[in-house]
């Protein structure tokens, strides 16, 4: 049993790192397994993204997050989490995807990855929800011109861009691509703009009011073709010319992975993973959830700032259980 870890953490995002820091503080053996680069979801955020949270709310492990802005940007966050990982000397394996987690004898889980095998008494799943986009399920969505991820606005210079959605991501995409010379339209299901960062919403509303960005409210995108798209509006069907569709429709956790490892999901549309909010333990004994994955499809509940505590809860529960069994 000497090669058996106390904790194996799936996911190297901020909350996965926080779990590693707490495990190390408690003297527990652990490893963090991340299928991509360090804080992979943050790396794939838009190039110029600014966080809604202030720097102090993004801190983990008690390490201060210095920022020259009141709200840090993507580059500052990447630098911060790299430094935290180095200073903490975290045991992390990058670009290694977990393929299976199976319960075995003596209350030990067997974990297989693309690069090796591990044994661990406890599993923490901190995989976030940024890997799988919510699809529109319309004709033409599989065309290369339809994108669910956005990085740099320069690419869309002098292109006709349709942005689907009215959340923070959609607002950022619309404004940034328009300012870099794109011809931007938005298709929005609601009758007006919804919850958008307070310093962004007036900017977008003003651009819509002046006609710089065309917004179709109470409307849906119904079909995508190579050079045009169809919208269903309150006035009827409308076809407009189009080069790219930015479908900012949100993302979801990897539910198939959660089910594969034995975690039960609620039967409703939100598909909440079963777990005890006091300990974060799931229906699978000694298997825990941490971070935004806890919310299922309700992706507006958990953020870095309010799920950092999950790491503390999990390690405390593991230590308490060890005392009981000893």
Coordinates of N, CA, C and O in Angstrom, one line a residue, residues 42-159:
X42 N -8.9 28.6 -17.9 CA -8.5 30.0 -17.9 C -7.7 30.3 -19.2 O -7.8 31.4 -19.8
X43 N -6.8 29.4 -19.5 CA -6.0 29.6 -20.7 C -6.8 29.8 -21.9 O -6.5 30.6 -22.8
X44 N -7.9 29.1 -22.0 CA -8.8 29.2 -23.2 C -9.8 30.3 -23.1 O -10.7 30.4 -24.0
X45 N -9.8 31.1 -22.1 CA -10.6 32.3 -22.0 C -10.2 33.3 -23.1 O -9.0 33.2 -23.6
X46 N -11.0 34.2 -23.5 CA -10.6 35.2 -24.5 C -9.4 36.0 -24.1 O -9.1 36.2 -22.9
X47 N -8.6 36.3 -25.1 CA -7.3 36.9 -24.9 C -7.3 38.1 -23.9 O -6.5 38.3 -23.0
X48 N -8.3 39.0 -24.1 CA -8.3 40.2 -23.3 C -9.4 40.2 -22.2 O -9.8 41.3 -21.7
X49 N -9.8 39.0 -21.8 CA -10.8 38.9 -20.8 C -10.4 39.5 -19.4 O -9.3 39.4 -19.0
X50 N -11.4 40.3 -18.8 CA -11.2 40.8 -17.5 C -12.2 40.1 -16.5 O -13.4 39.9 -16.9
X51 N -11.7 39.6 -15.4 CA -12.6 38.9 -14.5 C -13.6 39.8 -13.8 O -13.4 41.0 -13.7
X52 N -14.8 39.3 -13.5 CA -15.8 40.0 -12.8 C -15.3 40.2 -11.3 O -15.6 41.2 -10.7
X53 N -14.6 39.2 -10.8 CA -14.2 39.2 -9.4 C -12.9 40.1 -9.2 O -12.1 40.2 -10.2
X54 N -12.7 40.6 -8.0 CA -11.5 41.3 -7.7 C -10.4 40.2 -7.4 O -10.7 39.1 -7.2
X55 N -9.1 40.7 -7.4 CA -8.0 39.8 -7.3 C -8.1 39.0 -6.0 O -7.8 37.8 -6.0
X56 N -8.5 39.6 -4.9 CA -8.5 38.9 -3.6 C -9.4 37.7 -3.6 O -9.2 36.7 -2.9
X57 N -10.5 37.8 -4.4 CA -11.5 36.7 -4.5 C -11.0 35.5 -5.4 O -11.7 34.5 -5.4
X58 N -9.9 35.7 -6.1 CA -9.4 34.7 -6.9 C -8.2 34.0 -6.3 O -7.6 33.0 -6.8
X59 N -7.8 34.4 -5.1 CA -6.7 33.9 -4.4 C -7.0 32.5 -3.9 O -8.1 32.1 -3.5
X60 N -5.9 31.6 -3.8 CA -6.1 30.3 -3.3 C -4.9 30.0 -2.4 O -3.8 30.6 -2.5
X61 N -5.1 29.2 -1.4 CA -4.0 28.8 -0.5 C -3.4 29.9 0.4 O -2.3 29.7 0.9
X62 N -4.1 31.0 0.5 CA -3.5 32.1 1.2 C -2.5 32.9 0.6 O -1.8 33.8 1.2
X63 N -2.2 32.7 -0.7 CA -1.2 33.4 -1.5 C -1.8 34.7 -2.0 O -2.8 34.6 -2.8
X64 N -1.3 35.9 -1.7 CA -1.8 37.1 -2.3 C -1.7 37.2 -3.8 O -0.8 36.7 -4.4
X65 N -2.7 37.8 -4.4 CA -2.8 38.0 -5.8 C -2.6 39.5 -6.1 O -3.5 40.2 -6.1
X66 N -1.4 39.9 -6.4 CA -1.2 41.3 -6.7 C -1.6 41.6 -8.2 O -1.4 40.8 -9.1
X67 N -2.4 42.7 -8.3 CA -2.9 43.1 -9.6 C -2.8 44.6 -9.8 O -3.1 45.3 -8.8
X68 N -2.4 45.1 -10.9 CA -2.4 46.5 -11.2 C -3.8 47.1 -11.4 O -3.9 48.3 -11.5
X69 N -4.7 46.2 -11.7 CA -6.1 46.6 -11.9 C -7.0 46.2 -10.7 O -6.7 45.2 -10.0
X70 N -8.1 46.8 -10.6 CA -9.0 46.4 -9.5 C -9.6 45.0 -9.8 O -9.9 44.2 -8.9
X71 N -9.8 44.7 -11.1 CA -10.2 43.4 -11.5 C -9.1 42.8 -12.5 O -8.9 43.4 -13.5
X72 N -8.5 41.8 -12.1 CA -7.4 41.2 -12.9 C -7.9 40.7 -14.3 O -9.0 40.4 -14.5
X73 N -6.9 40.6 -15.2 CA -7.2 40.1 -16.5 C -6.7 38.6 -16.6 O -6.1 38.1 -15.7
X74 N -6.9 38.0 -17.8 CA -6.5 36.7 -18.0 C -5.0 36.4 -17.8 O -4.6 35.5 -17.2
X75 N -4.2 37.3 -18.4 CA -2.8 37.2 -18.3 C -2.3 37.2 -16.9 O -1.4 36.4 -16.5
X76 N -2.8 38.1 -16.1 CA -2.4 38.2 -14.7 C -2.8 36.9 -13.9 O -2.1 36.4 -13.1
X77 N -4.0 36.4 -14.2 CA -4.4 35.2 -13.6 C -3.5 34.0 -13.9 O -3.2 33.2 -13.0
X78 N -3.2 33.9 -15.2 CA -2.3 32.8 -15.6 C -1.0 32.9 -14.8 O -0.4 31.9 -14.3
X79 N -0.4 34.1 -14.7 CA 0.8 34.3 -14.0 C 0.7 33.9 -12.6 O 1.6 33.3 -12.0
X80 N -0.4 34.4 -12.0 CA -0.6 34.1 -10.5 C -0.7 32.6 -10.3 O 0.0 32.1 -9.3
X81 N -1.5 31.8 -11.0 CA -1.6 30.4 -10.7 C -0.3 29.6 -11.1 O 0.0 28.6 -10.4
X82 N 0.4 30.1 -12.0 CA 1.8 29.5 -12.3 C 2.7 29.7 -11.1 O 3.3 28.7 -10.6
X83 N 2.7 30.9 -10.5 CA 3.5 31.2 -9.4 C 3.1 30.4 -8.1 O 3.9 29.9 -7.4
X84 N 1.8 30.3 -7.9 CA 1.3 29.6 -6.8 C 1.7 28.1 -6.9 O 2.1 27.5 -5.9
X85 N 1.6 27.5 -8.1 CA 2.0 26.2 -8.3 C 3.5 25.9 -8.0 O 3.9 24.9 -7.4
X86 N 4.3 26.9 -8.5 CA 5.7 26.8 -8.2 C 6.1 26.9 -6.8 O 6.8 26.2 -6.2
X87 N 5.5 28.0 -6.1 CA 5.9 28.3 -4.7 C 5.4 27.1 -3.8 O 6.1 26.7 -2.9
X88 N 4.2 26.5 -4.1 CA 3.7 25.4 -3.4 C 4.4 24.1 -3.7 O 4.2 23.1 -3.0
X89 N 5.1 24.1 -4.8 CA 5.8 22.9 -5.3 C 4.8 21.7 -5.4 O 5.0 20.6 -4.9
X90 N 3.7 22.0 -6.1 CA 2.6 21.1 -6.2 C 2.9 19.9 -7.1 O 3.6 20.1 -8.1
X91 N 2.5 18.7 -6.7 CA 2.7 17.5 -7.5 C 1.6 17.4 -8.5 O 0.5 17.0 -8.2
X92 N 1.9 17.9 -9.7 CA 0.8 18.0 -10.8 C 1.4 17.3 -12.0 O 2.5 17.5 -12.4
X93 N 0.5 16.6 -12.7 CA 0.8 16.0 -14.0 C -0.1 16.6 -15.1 O -1.3 16.5 -15.0
X94 N 0.6 17.3 -16.0 CA -0.2 18.0 -17.1 C -0.3 17.2 -18.3 O 0.5 16.3 -18.6
X95 N -1.3 17.5 -19.2 CA -1.5 16.8 -20.4 C -1.6 15.3 -20.2 O -1.0 14.5 -21.0
X96 N -2.4 14.9 -19.2 CA -2.6 13.5 -18.9 C -4.1 13.4 -18.5 O -4.5 13.8 -17.5
X97 N -4.8 12.7 -19.4 CA -6.3 12.6 -19.2 C -6.6 11.4 -18.4 O -6.1 10.3 -18.7
X98 N -7.5 11.5 -17.4 CA -8.0 10.4 -16.6 C -9.0 9.7 -17.5 O -10.0 10.3 -18.0
X99 N -8.8 8.4 -17.6 CA -9.7 7.6 -18.5 C -10.7 6.8 -17.7 O -11.8 6.5 -18.2
X100 N -10.3 6.3 -16.5 CA -11.3 5.5 -15.7 C -10.9 5.6 -14.2 O -9.7 5.8 -13.9
X101 N -11.9 5.5 -13.4 CA -11.7 5.4 -12.0 C -12.6 4.3 -11.5 O -13.9 4.3 -11.6
X102 N -12.0 3.3 -10.9 CA -12.8 2.1 -10.4 C -12.5 1.8 -9.0 O -11.3 1.8 -8.6
X103 N -13.5 1.5 -8.2 CA -13.3 1.1 -6.8 C -12.7 -0.3 -6.7 O -13.0 -1.2 -7.6
X104 N -11.8 -0.5 -5.8 CA -11.1 -1.8 -5.7 C -11.1 -2.3 -4.3 O -11.9 -1.8 -3.4
X105 N -10.3 -3.2 -4.0 CA -10.2 -3.8 -2.7 C -9.6 -2.8 -1.7 O -8.9 -1.9 -2.0
X106 N -9.9 -3.1 -0.4 CA -9.3 -2.3 0.7 C -9.5 -0.8 0.6 O -8.7 0.0 1.0
X107 N -10.7 -0.5 0.1 CA -11.2 0.9 0.0 C -10.2 1.8 -0.7 O -9.8 2.9 -0.3
X108 N -9.7 1.3 -1.9 CA -8.8 2.0 -2.7 C -9.3 2.1 -4.1 O -9.8 1.1 -4.7
X109 N -9.2 3.2 -4.7 CA -9.6 3.4 -6.1 C -8.4 3.2 -7.0 O -7.3 3.6 -6.8
X110 N -8.7 2.5 -8.2 CA -7.7 2.4 -9.2 C -8.0 3.3 -10.3 O -9.2 3.4 -10.8
X111 N -7.0 4.1 -10.7 CA -7.2 5.2 -11.7 C -6.3 4.9 -12.9 O -5.1 4.8 -12.7
X112 N -6.9 4.9 -14.1 CA -6.1 4.8 -15.3 C -6.1 6.1 -16.0 O -7.2 6.7 -16.2
X113 N -5.0 6.5 -16.5 CA -4.9 7.7 -17.4 C -4.2 7.3 -18.7 O -3.8 6.2 -18.9
X114 N -4.1 8.3 -19.5 CA -3.4 8.1 -20.8 C -1.9 7.8 -20.7 O -1.3 7.3 -21.6
X115 N -1.4 8.0 -19.5 CA 0.0 7.8 -19.3 C 0.4 6.9 -18.2 O 1.6 6.6 -18.0
X116 N -0.5 6.4 -17.4 CA -0.2 5.5 -16.4 C -1.3 5.1 -15.5 O -2.5 5.3 -15.8
X117 N -1.0 4.4 -14.4 CA -2.0 4.0 -13.4 C -1.7 4.4 -12.0 O -0.5 4.5 -11.7
X118 N -2.7 4.7 -11.2 CA -2.5 5.2 -9.9 C -3.5 4.5 -9.0 O -4.5 3.9 -9.4
X119 N -3.2 4.5 -7.7 CA -4.1 4.0 -6.7 C -4.2 5.1 -5.6 O -3.3 5.8 -5.2
X120 N -5.5 5.3 -5.2 CA -5.7 6.4 -4.2 C -6.9 6.0 -3.4 O -7.9 5.4 -3.8
X121 N -6.8 6.4 -2.1 CA -7.9 6.2 -1.1 C -9.1 7.1 -1.4 O -10.2 6.8 -1.1
X122 N -8.8 8.3 -1.8 CA -9.8 9.3 -2.0 C -9.6 10.0 -3.4 O -8.5 10.2 -3.9
X123 N -10.7 10.3 -4.0 CA -10.7 11.0 -5.3 C -11.4 12.3 -5.2 O -12.5 12.4 -4.5
X124 N -10.9 13.4 -5.7 CA -11.5 14.7 -5.8 C -11.7 15.0 -7.3 O -10.7 15.0 -8.0
X125 N -12.9 15.3 -7.7 CA -13.2 15.7 -9.1 C -13.4 17.2 -9.2 O -14.4 17.7 -8.6
X126 N -12.5 17.9 -9.8 CA -12.6 19.4 -9.9 C -12.4 19.7 -11.4 O -11.5 20.5 -11.7
X127 N -13.3 19.2 -12.2 CA -13.1 19.3 -13.7 C -13.8 20.5 -14.3 O -13.8 20.7 -15.5
X128 N -14.6 21.3 -13.6 CA -15.2 22.5 -14.2 C -16.3 22.2 -15.2 O -16.9 21.1 -15.2
X129 N -16.5 23.1 -16.1 CA -17.6 22.9 -17.1 C -17.3 23.6 -18.4 O -18.2 23.9 -19.2
X130 N -16.0 23.9 -18.7 CA -15.7 24.7 -19.9 C -15.4 23.8 -21.1 O -15.2 24.4 -22.2
X131 N -15.4 22.5 -21.0 CA -14.9 21.7 -22.1 C -15.9 21.4 -23.1 O -15.6 21.1 -24.3
X132 N -17.2 21.4 -22.7 CA -18.3 20.9 -23.6 C -19.3 22.0 -23.8 O -20.0 22.4 -22.8
X133 N -19.4 22.6 -25.0 CA -20.4 23.7 -25.2 C -21.8 23.2 -25.3 O -22.1 22.1 -25.7
X134 N -22.7 24.1 -24.9 CA -24.2 23.8 -25.1 C -24.5 24.0 -26.6 O -24.3 25.1 -27.1
X135 N -25.0 23.0 -27.2 CA -25.2 23.1 -28.7 C -26.6 23.7 -28.9 O -27.5 23.6 -28.1
X136 N -26.7 24.3 -30.1 CA -28.0 24.8 -30.5 C -28.9 23.8 -31.2 O -30.1 23.9 -31.2
X137 N -28.3 22.7 -31.7 CA -29.0 21.6 -32.3 C -29.8 22.1 -33.5 O -31.0 21.9 -33.6
X138 N -29.2 22.9 -34.4 CA -29.8 23.4 -35.6 C -29.0 23.0 -36.8 O -27.8 22.6 -36.7
X139 N -29.6 23.0 -38.0 CA -28.9 22.6 -39.2 C -27.7 23.6 -39.5 O -27.9 24.8 -39.3
X140 N -26.6 23.1 -39.8 CA -25.4 23.9 -40.1 C -24.5 24.2 -38.9 O -23.5 24.8 -39.1
X141 N -24.9 23.7 -37.7 CA -24.1 24.1 -36.6 C -22.7 23.4 -36.6 O -21.8 23.9 -36.0
X142 N -22.6 22.4 -37.4 CA -21.3 21.7 -37.5 C -20.4 22.3 -38.5 O -19.2 21.8 -38.7
X143 N -20.8 23.4 -39.2 CA -19.9 24.0 -40.2 C -18.7 24.7 -39.4 O -18.9 25.2 -38.3
X144 N -17.6 24.7 -40.1 CA -16.4 25.3 -39.4 C -16.6 26.8 -39.0 O -15.9 27.3 -38.1
X145 N -17.5 27.5 -39.7 CA -17.7 28.9 -39.4 C -18.4 29.1 -38.1 O -18.4 30.2 -37.5
X146 N -19.0 28.1 -37.5 CA -19.7 28.2 -36.2 C -18.7 27.9 -35.1 O -18.1 26.8 -35.1
X147 N -18.5 28.8 -34.2 CA -17.5 28.7 -33.1 C -18.1 28.9 -31.8 O -18.9 29.8 -31.6
X148 N -17.8 28.0 -30.8 CA -18.3 28.1 -29.5 C -17.2 28.6 -28.5 O -17.5 28.8 -27.3
X149 N -16.0 28.9 -29.0 CA -15.0 29.4 -28.2 C -14.4 30.7 -29.0 O -14.3 30.7 -30.2
X150 N -14.0 31.6 -28.2 CA -13.5 32.9 -28.7 C -12.2 33.3 -28.1 O -12.0 33.1 -26.9
X151 N -11.3 33.7 -28.9 CA -9.9 34.0 -28.4 C -9.5 35.5 -28.7 O -9.3 36.3 -27.8
X152 N -9.3 35.8 -30.0 CA -8.8 37.1 -30.4 C -9.6 37.8 -31.4 O -9.9 37.2 -32.5
X153 N -10.1 39.0 -31.2 CA -11.0 39.7 -32.1 C -10.4 40.1 -33.4 O -11.1 40.3 -34.4
X154 N -9.1 40.2 -33.5 CA -8.4 40.6 -34.8 C -8.8 39.6 -35.9 O -8.9 40.1 -37.1
X155 N -9.0 38.4 -35.6 CA -9.4 37.4 -36.7 C -10.6 37.8 -37.5 O -10.7 37.5 -38.6
X156 N -11.5 38.5 -36.8 CA -12.8 38.8 -37.4 C -12.9 40.2 -38.1 O -14.0 40.7 -38.5
X157 N -11.7 40.8 -38.3 CA -11.7 42.1 -39.0 C -12.4 42.0 -40.4 O -12.1 41.1 -41.2
X158 N -13.3 42.9 -40.7 CA -14.1 43.0 -41.9 C -14.9 41.8 -42.2 O -15.2 41.5 -43.4
X159 N -15.3 41.0 -41.2 CA -16.1 39.9 -41.4 C -17.5 40.2 -40.8 O -17.7 41.0 -39.9

